[in-house]
Amino acid sequence: MDPVTHAATGLLASQAVRRFLPGTRLLLPACLAAALFPDLDNFTGGDPEKYLIQHRALSHALTAAPVLAALLAGTWKLLVRDVPLRKAWLLMLGLVLGHLWLDYVTSYGTQLLAPFSNTRFTLESVFIVDPVFTAGLLLAALAAWRLPGRRTSLALAGLVWLLAYPLASWSCRLVLESRLETALRHEGRQFLSLRLSPEAFTPWYWKGVLDLGETYELSLIRFQDADKTPSGTIYTKADKGLLDGLGREADVFKTYEWFSRYPAVIRTLEGDHETLIFQDLRFVSLHPLVRAVTGDGREPFFTLTAVLDPRDGRLLEYRLRQGGVTFRSNPSTSAGR
């Protein structure tokens, strides 16, 4: 989830607990720090492969949450001697867990069981930037600030919104998936599975990922058209054997196979080179507003490109696009997992 939403959680928490920690100094900065703290793993030294592995890993694990809370509460106690340590730890723990919740509800996935498992868990119910969700949190915080007599109840209402909105959106996804599957079967369509992934302005819009065996069909789904199955764009699935083979030359392809949920590949010829462009359909936006802003020709985030020698299929170079920046490397400089 985006930093503004995380920060709004810290702001609401500081307003909700102020009556229980009267006169406590640095309450707001402490809450903001706790709400944002797990995202320190964004700073992985600029290595894009390490970012895929380490972001939302150990610092976002349930096992690490009590330790991070203790570190934050201890630092607060050193700065403000009269802070009740037990209450501070409980508050910090709640905010760290709130951060994990906000990341869990997005489609990116969070390694909640790290370091014991690198499985990425996701509720797939909220887009990575959701203006309706974030606005609800900020409006609750603004109301709590303007109405100090009702500060606690309004802040708590905002924290309820923090839980209720993603759960309501998740329920919408389950209902919509069920209705679309029924419609597809009624039409006689053959498919292996249908999954919806958050799109900009969920729960009103979703990405429909229809697994057709060797291909995916990606469609923009509107909640109000739950009984319709719009035609979409066909993408060739990225063959596991292909990624495994490239992974023997550069570990980043093994990492990408682990990271991606709906991997697709586009083959092109660039001069005397063959190019394989791997995309995870989670990050391909179909919403017209997003496409108008970013442009139809822009590659989605986390696109991995392999440049091959067409004579023997040897990997010459790879490019990984992350966060709007493209990193180039060759097999000899690939970081090991």
Short mmCIF file of N, CA and C in Angstrom, two decimals, residues 60-160:
data_model
loop_
_atom_site.label_atom_id
_atom_site.label_comp_id
_atom_site.label_asym_id
_atom_site.label_seq_id
_atom_site.Cartn_x
_atom_site.Cartn_y
_atom_site.Cartn_z
N HIS A 60 8.12 -7.62 7.11
CA HIS A 60 6.66 -7.71 7.01
C HIS A 60 6.14 -9.05 7.54
N ALA A 61 6.97 -9.77 8.28
CA ALA A 61 6.58 -11.08 8.79
C ALA A 61 5.91 -10.95 10.15
N LEU A 62 4.98 -11.85 10.41
CA LEU A 62 4.30 -11.85 11.71
C LEU A 62 5.28 -12.11 12.84
N THR A 63 6.30 -12.93 12.58
CA THR A 63 7.27 -13.24 13.63
C THR A 63 8.12 -12.03 13.99
N ALA A 64 8.32 -11.12 13.04
CA ALA A 64 9.15 -9.95 13.29
C ALA A 64 8.38 -8.81 13.95
N ALA A 65 7.06 -8.83 13.86
CA ALA A 65 6.26 -7.71 14.35
C ALA A 65 6.52 -7.39 15.83
N PRO A 66 6.55 -8.38 16.75
CA PRO A 66 6.82 -8.04 18.16
C PRO A 66 8.20 -7.44 18.37
N VAL A 67 9.17 -7.89 17.57
CA VAL A 67 10.54 -7.37 17.70
C VAL A 67 10.61 -5.93 17.23
N LEU A 68 9.99 -5.66 16.08
CA LEU A 68 9.96 -4.29 15.57
C LEU A 68 9.23 -3.37 16.56
N ALA A 69 8.14 -3.86 17.14
CA ALA A 69 7.39 -3.07 18.12
C ALA A 69 8.24 -2.76 19.34
N ALA A 70 9.02 -3.75 19.79
CA ALA A 70 9.89 -3.54 20.95
C ALA A 70 10.97 -2.50 20.64
N LEU A 71 11.52 -2.57 19.43
CA LEU A 71 12.54 -1.60 19.03
C LEU A 71 11.97 -0.19 18.98
N LEU A 72 10.78 -0.05 18.43
CA LEU A 72 10.14 1.26 18.35
C LEU A 72 9.76 1.79 19.72
N ALA A 73 9.17 0.92 20.54
CA ALA A 73 8.76 1.34 21.89
C ALA A 73 9.98 1.70 22.74
N GLY A 74 11.06 0.91 22.62
CA GLY A 74 12.28 1.20 23.38
C GLY A 74 12.89 2.53 22.98
N THR A 75 12.89 2.82 21.68
CA THR A 75 13.42 4.10 21.21
C THR A 75 12.58 5.26 21.74
N TRP A 76 11.27 5.08 21.71
CA TRP A 76 10.36 6.11 22.23
C TRP A 76 10.61 6.33 23.71
N LYS A 77 10.82 5.25 24.46
CA LYS A 77 11.07 5.33 25.90
C LYS A 77 12.38 6.07 26.18
N LEU A 78 13.40 5.86 25.36
CA LEU A 78 14.67 6.57 25.54
C LEU A 78 14.51 8.07 25.34
N LEU A 79 13.63 8.44 24.39
CA LEU A 79 13.43 9.85 24.09
C LEU A 79 12.48 10.53 25.08
N VAL A 80 11.50 9.78 25.57
CA VAL A 80 10.50 10.33 26.49
C VAL A 80 10.42 9.40 27.71
N ARG A 81 11.03 9.80 28.79
CA ARG A 81 11.18 8.91 29.94
C ARG A 81 9.86 8.46 30.55
N ASP A 82 8.83 9.32 30.50
CA ASP A 82 7.58 8.97 31.18
C ASP A 82 6.63 8.13 30.33
N VAL A 83 7.07 7.66 29.17
CA VAL A 83 6.23 6.81 28.34
C VAL A 83 6.04 5.45 29.01
N PRO A 84 4.79 5.00 29.23
CA PRO A 84 4.57 3.66 29.79
C PRO A 84 4.96 2.60 28.76
N LEU A 85 5.98 1.82 29.09
CA LEU A 85 6.59 0.94 28.10
C LEU A 85 5.62 -0.12 27.58
N ARG A 86 4.83 -0.70 28.46
CA ARG A 86 3.92 -1.76 28.03
C ARG A 86 2.88 -1.21 27.05
N LYS A 87 2.29 -0.05 27.38
CA LYS A 87 1.30 0.56 26.49
C LYS A 87 1.96 0.96 25.16
N ALA A 88 3.18 1.46 25.25
CA ALA A 88 3.89 1.86 24.04
C ALA A 88 4.12 0.66 23.14
N TRP A 89 4.53 -0.48 23.73
CA TRP A 89 4.78 -1.67 22.92
C TRP A 89 3.50 -2.17 22.26
N LEU A 90 2.39 -2.18 23.00
CA LEU A 90 1.12 -2.63 22.43
C LEU A 90 0.68 -1.72 21.28
N LEU A 91 0.88 -0.41 21.45
CA LEU A 91 0.51 0.53 20.38
C LEU A 91 1.38 0.32 19.15
N MET A 92 2.68 0.19 19.37
CA MET A 92 3.59 -0.03 18.25
C MET A 92 3.29 -1.35 17.54
N LEU A 93 2.98 -2.38 18.31
CA LEU A 93 2.66 -3.69 17.73
C LEU A 93 1.40 -3.58 16.86
N GLY A 94 0.39 -2.89 17.38
CA GLY A 94 -0.84 -2.72 16.61
C GLY A 94 -0.59 -2.01 15.28
N LEU A 95 0.28 -1.01 15.29
CA LEU A 95 0.55 -0.26 14.07
C LEU A 95 1.39 -1.07 13.07
N VAL A 96 2.34 -1.84 13.58
CA VAL A 96 3.12 -2.70 12.68
C VAL A 96 2.20 -3.74 12.04
N LEU A 97 1.32 -4.34 12.84
CA LEU A 97 0.38 -5.32 12.29
C LEU A 97 -0.59 -4.64 11.31
N GLY A 98 -0.95 -3.39 11.59
CA GLY A 98 -1.79 -2.65 10.66
C GLY A 98 -1.09 -2.44 9.32
N HIS A 99 0.21 -2.20 9.37
CA HIS A 99 0.98 -2.07 8.13
C HIS A 99 0.95 -3.38 7.35
N LEU A 100 1.14 -4.49 8.04
CA LEU A 100 1.10 -5.80 7.38
C LEU A 100 -0.27 -6.06 6.74
N TRP A 101 -1.33 -5.66 7.46
CA TRP A 101 -2.69 -5.83 6.93
C TRP A 101 -2.87 -5.04 5.63
N LEU A 102 -2.42 -3.80 5.62
CA LEU A 102 -2.59 -2.96 4.42
C LEU A 102 -1.83 -3.53 3.23
N ASP A 103 -0.69 -4.14 3.47
CA ASP A 103 0.06 -4.73 2.36
C ASP A 103 -0.54 -6.08 1.96
N TYR A 104 -1.08 -6.80 2.91
CA TYR A 104 -1.68 -8.11 2.63
C TYR A 104 -2.90 -8.00 1.71
N VAL A 105 -3.65 -6.91 1.82
CA VAL A 105 -4.88 -6.80 1.03
C VAL A 105 -4.61 -6.44 -0.43
N THR A 106 -3.40 -6.01 -0.77
CA THR A 106 -3.07 -5.70 -2.16
C THR A 106 -2.63 -6.97 -2.89
N SER A 107 -2.52 -6.87 -4.21
CA SER A 107 -2.19 -8.06 -5.01
C SER A 107 -0.70 -8.37 -5.02
N TYR A 108 0.14 -7.46 -4.53
CA TYR A 108 1.60 -7.68 -4.59
C TYR A 108 2.00 -8.90 -3.77
N GLY A 109 1.34 -9.08 -2.64
CA GLY A 109 1.67 -10.24 -1.80
C GLY A 109 2.67 -9.90 -0.71
N THR A 110 2.56 -10.57 0.43
CA THR A 110 3.40 -10.30 1.59
C THR A 110 3.86 -11.63 2.19
N GLN A 111 5.15 -11.72 2.49
CA GLN A 111 5.72 -12.95 3.05
C GLN A 111 5.49 -12.97 4.57
N LEU A 112 4.27 -13.26 4.97
CA LEU A 112 3.89 -13.18 6.37
C LEU A 112 4.61 -14.21 7.24
N LEU A 113 5.07 -15.31 6.65
CA LEU A 113 5.70 -16.38 7.43
C LEU A 113 7.22 -16.40 7.28
N ALA A 114 7.79 -15.34 6.72
CA ALA A 114 9.25 -15.27 6.64
C ALA A 114 9.83 -15.26 8.07
N PRO A 115 10.98 -15.86 8.28
CA PRO A 115 11.89 -16.50 7.32
C PRO A 115 11.62 -18.00 7.12
N PHE A 116 10.53 -18.50 7.66
CA PHE A 116 10.26 -19.94 7.58
C PHE A 116 9.65 -20.34 6.24
N SER A 117 9.04 -19.40 5.54
CA SER A 117 8.45 -19.66 4.24
C SER A 117 8.49 -18.38 3.42
N ASN A 118 8.75 -18.52 2.11
CA ASN A 118 8.75 -17.34 1.24
C ASN A 118 7.44 -17.23 0.45
N THR A 119 6.41 -17.95 0.91
CA THR A 119 5.09 -17.85 0.29
C THR A 119 4.56 -16.43 0.42
N ARG A 120 4.01 -15.91 -0.66
CA ARG A 120 3.46 -14.56 -0.65
C ARG A 120 1.94 -14.67 -0.48
N PHE A 121 1.44 -14.14 0.62
CA PHE A 121 0.02 -14.19 0.94
C PHE A 121 -0.64 -12.88 0.49
N THR A 122 -1.86 -12.99 -0.04
CA THR A 122 -2.58 -11.79 -0.48
C THR A 122 -4.07 -12.04 -0.44
N LEU A 123 -4.80 -11.01 -0.04
CA LEU A 123 -6.26 -11.04 -0.09
C LEU A 123 -6.77 -10.58 -1.46
N GLU A 124 -5.91 -9.90 -2.22
CA GLU A 124 -6.27 -9.39 -3.55
C GLU A 124 -7.60 -8.65 -3.55
N SER A 125 -7.71 -7.64 -2.71
CA SER A 125 -8.99 -6.93 -2.62
C SER A 125 -8.89 -5.42 -2.83
N VAL A 126 -7.68 -4.85 -2.77
CA VAL A 126 -7.53 -3.40 -2.89
C VAL A 126 -6.38 -3.11 -3.84
N PHE A 127 -6.57 -2.14 -4.73
CA PHE A 127 -5.51 -1.70 -5.63
C PHE A 127 -4.42 -1.02 -4.82
N ILE A 128 -3.21 -1.02 -5.35
CA ILE A 128 -2.05 -0.52 -4.61
C ILE A 128 -2.23 0.95 -4.20
N VAL A 129 -2.95 1.73 -5.01
CA VAL A 129 -3.33 3.10 -4.65
C VAL A 129 -4.84 3.20 -4.82
N ASP A 130 -5.55 3.38 -3.71
CA ASP A 130 -7.01 3.41 -3.75
C ASP A 130 -7.48 4.73 -3.14
N PRO A 131 -7.86 5.71 -3.98
CA PRO A 131 -8.23 7.03 -3.45
C PRO A 131 -9.45 7.00 -2.55
N VAL A 132 -10.41 6.11 -2.80
CA VAL A 132 -11.60 6.04 -1.95
C VAL A 132 -11.23 5.53 -0.56
N PHE A 133 -10.44 4.48 -0.52
CA PHE A 133 -9.99 3.92 0.75
C PHE A 133 -9.19 4.94 1.55
N THR A 134 -8.20 5.55 0.91
CA THR A 134 -7.34 6.51 1.61
C THR A 134 -8.12 7.75 2.02
N ALA A 135 -9.03 8.21 1.17
CA ALA A 135 -9.83 9.39 1.50
C ALA A 135 -10.69 9.13 2.74
N GLY A 136 -11.23 7.92 2.88
CA GLY A 136 -12.02 7.60 4.06
C GLY A 136 -11.21 7.71 5.34
N LEU A 137 -9.95 7.25 5.29
CA LEU A 137 -9.07 7.36 6.46
C LEU A 137 -8.74 8.82 6.77
N LEU A 138 -8.41 9.58 5.74
CA LEU A 138 -8.03 10.98 5.96
C LEU A 138 -9.21 11.82 6.42
N LEU A 139 -10.40 11.55 5.90
CA LEU A 139 -11.58 12.29 6.34
C LEU A 139 -11.89 12.01 7.80
N ALA A 140 -11.73 10.76 8.22
CA ALA A 140 -11.95 10.42 9.63
C ALA A 140 -10.93 11.14 10.51
N ALA A 141 -9.68 11.20 10.06
CA ALA A 141 -8.65 11.90 10.83
C ALA A 141 -8.93 13.39 10.89
N LEU A 142 -9.39 13.98 9.78
CA LEU A 142 -9.73 15.41 9.75
C LEU A 142 -10.89 15.70 10.68
N ALA A 143 -11.92 14.85 10.65
CA ALA A 143 -13.07 15.05 11.54
C ALA A 143 -12.66 14.94 13.00
N ALA A 144 -11.77 14.00 13.31
CA ALA A 144 -11.31 13.84 14.70
C ALA A 144 -10.53 15.05 15.16
N TRP A 145 -9.79 15.68 14.25
CA TRP A 145 -9.03 16.88 14.60
C TRP A 145 -9.94 18.08 14.79
N ARG A 146 -10.97 18.21 13.95
CA ARG A 146 -11.86 19.36 14.03
C ARG A 146 -12.87 19.24 15.16
N LEU A 147 -13.16 18.03 15.61
CA LEU A 147 -14.14 17.80 16.68
C LEU A 147 -13.46 17.09 17.84
N PRO A 148 -12.65 17.79 18.62
CA PRO A 148 -11.89 17.14 19.70
C PRO A 148 -12.76 16.44 20.74
N GLY A 149 -14.00 16.89 20.91
CA GLY A 149 -14.88 16.22 21.86
C GLY A 149 -15.25 14.82 21.43
N ARG A 150 -15.16 14.55 20.15
CA ARG A 150 -15.49 13.21 19.61
C ARG A 150 -14.27 12.57 18.95
N ARG A 151 -13.10 13.04 19.36
CA ARG A 151 -11.88 12.60 18.70
C ARG A 151 -11.71 11.09 18.72
N THR A 152 -11.87 10.48 19.89
CA THR A 152 -11.61 9.05 20.01
C THR A 152 -12.56 8.22 19.16
N SER A 153 -13.86 8.55 19.23
CA SER A 153 -14.84 7.75 18.49
C SER A 153 -14.67 7.91 16.99
N LEU A 154 -14.35 9.12 16.53
CA LEU A 154 -14.15 9.34 15.09
C LEU A 154 -12.88 8.63 14.59
N ALA A 155 -11.82 8.67 15.40
CA ALA A 155 -10.59 7.98 15.01
C ALA A 155 -10.80 6.48 14.97
N LEU A 156 -11.55 5.97 15.95
CA LEU A 156 -11.85 4.53 15.94
C LEU A 156 -12.69 4.14 14.73
N ALA A 157 -13.60 5.04 14.33
CA ALA A 157 -14.39 4.78 13.13
C ALA A 157 -13.49 4.67 11.90
N GLY A 158 -12.46 5.52 11.85
CA GLY A 158 -11.51 5.44 10.76
C GLY A 158 -10.74 4.14 10.76
N LEU A 159 -10.40 3.64 11.94
CA LEU A 159 -9.69 2.36 12.04
C LEU A 159 -10.60 1.19 11.69
N VAL A 160 -11.89 1.33 11.97
CA VAL A 160 -12.84 0.31 11.52
C VAL A 160 -12.90 0.29 10.00
#
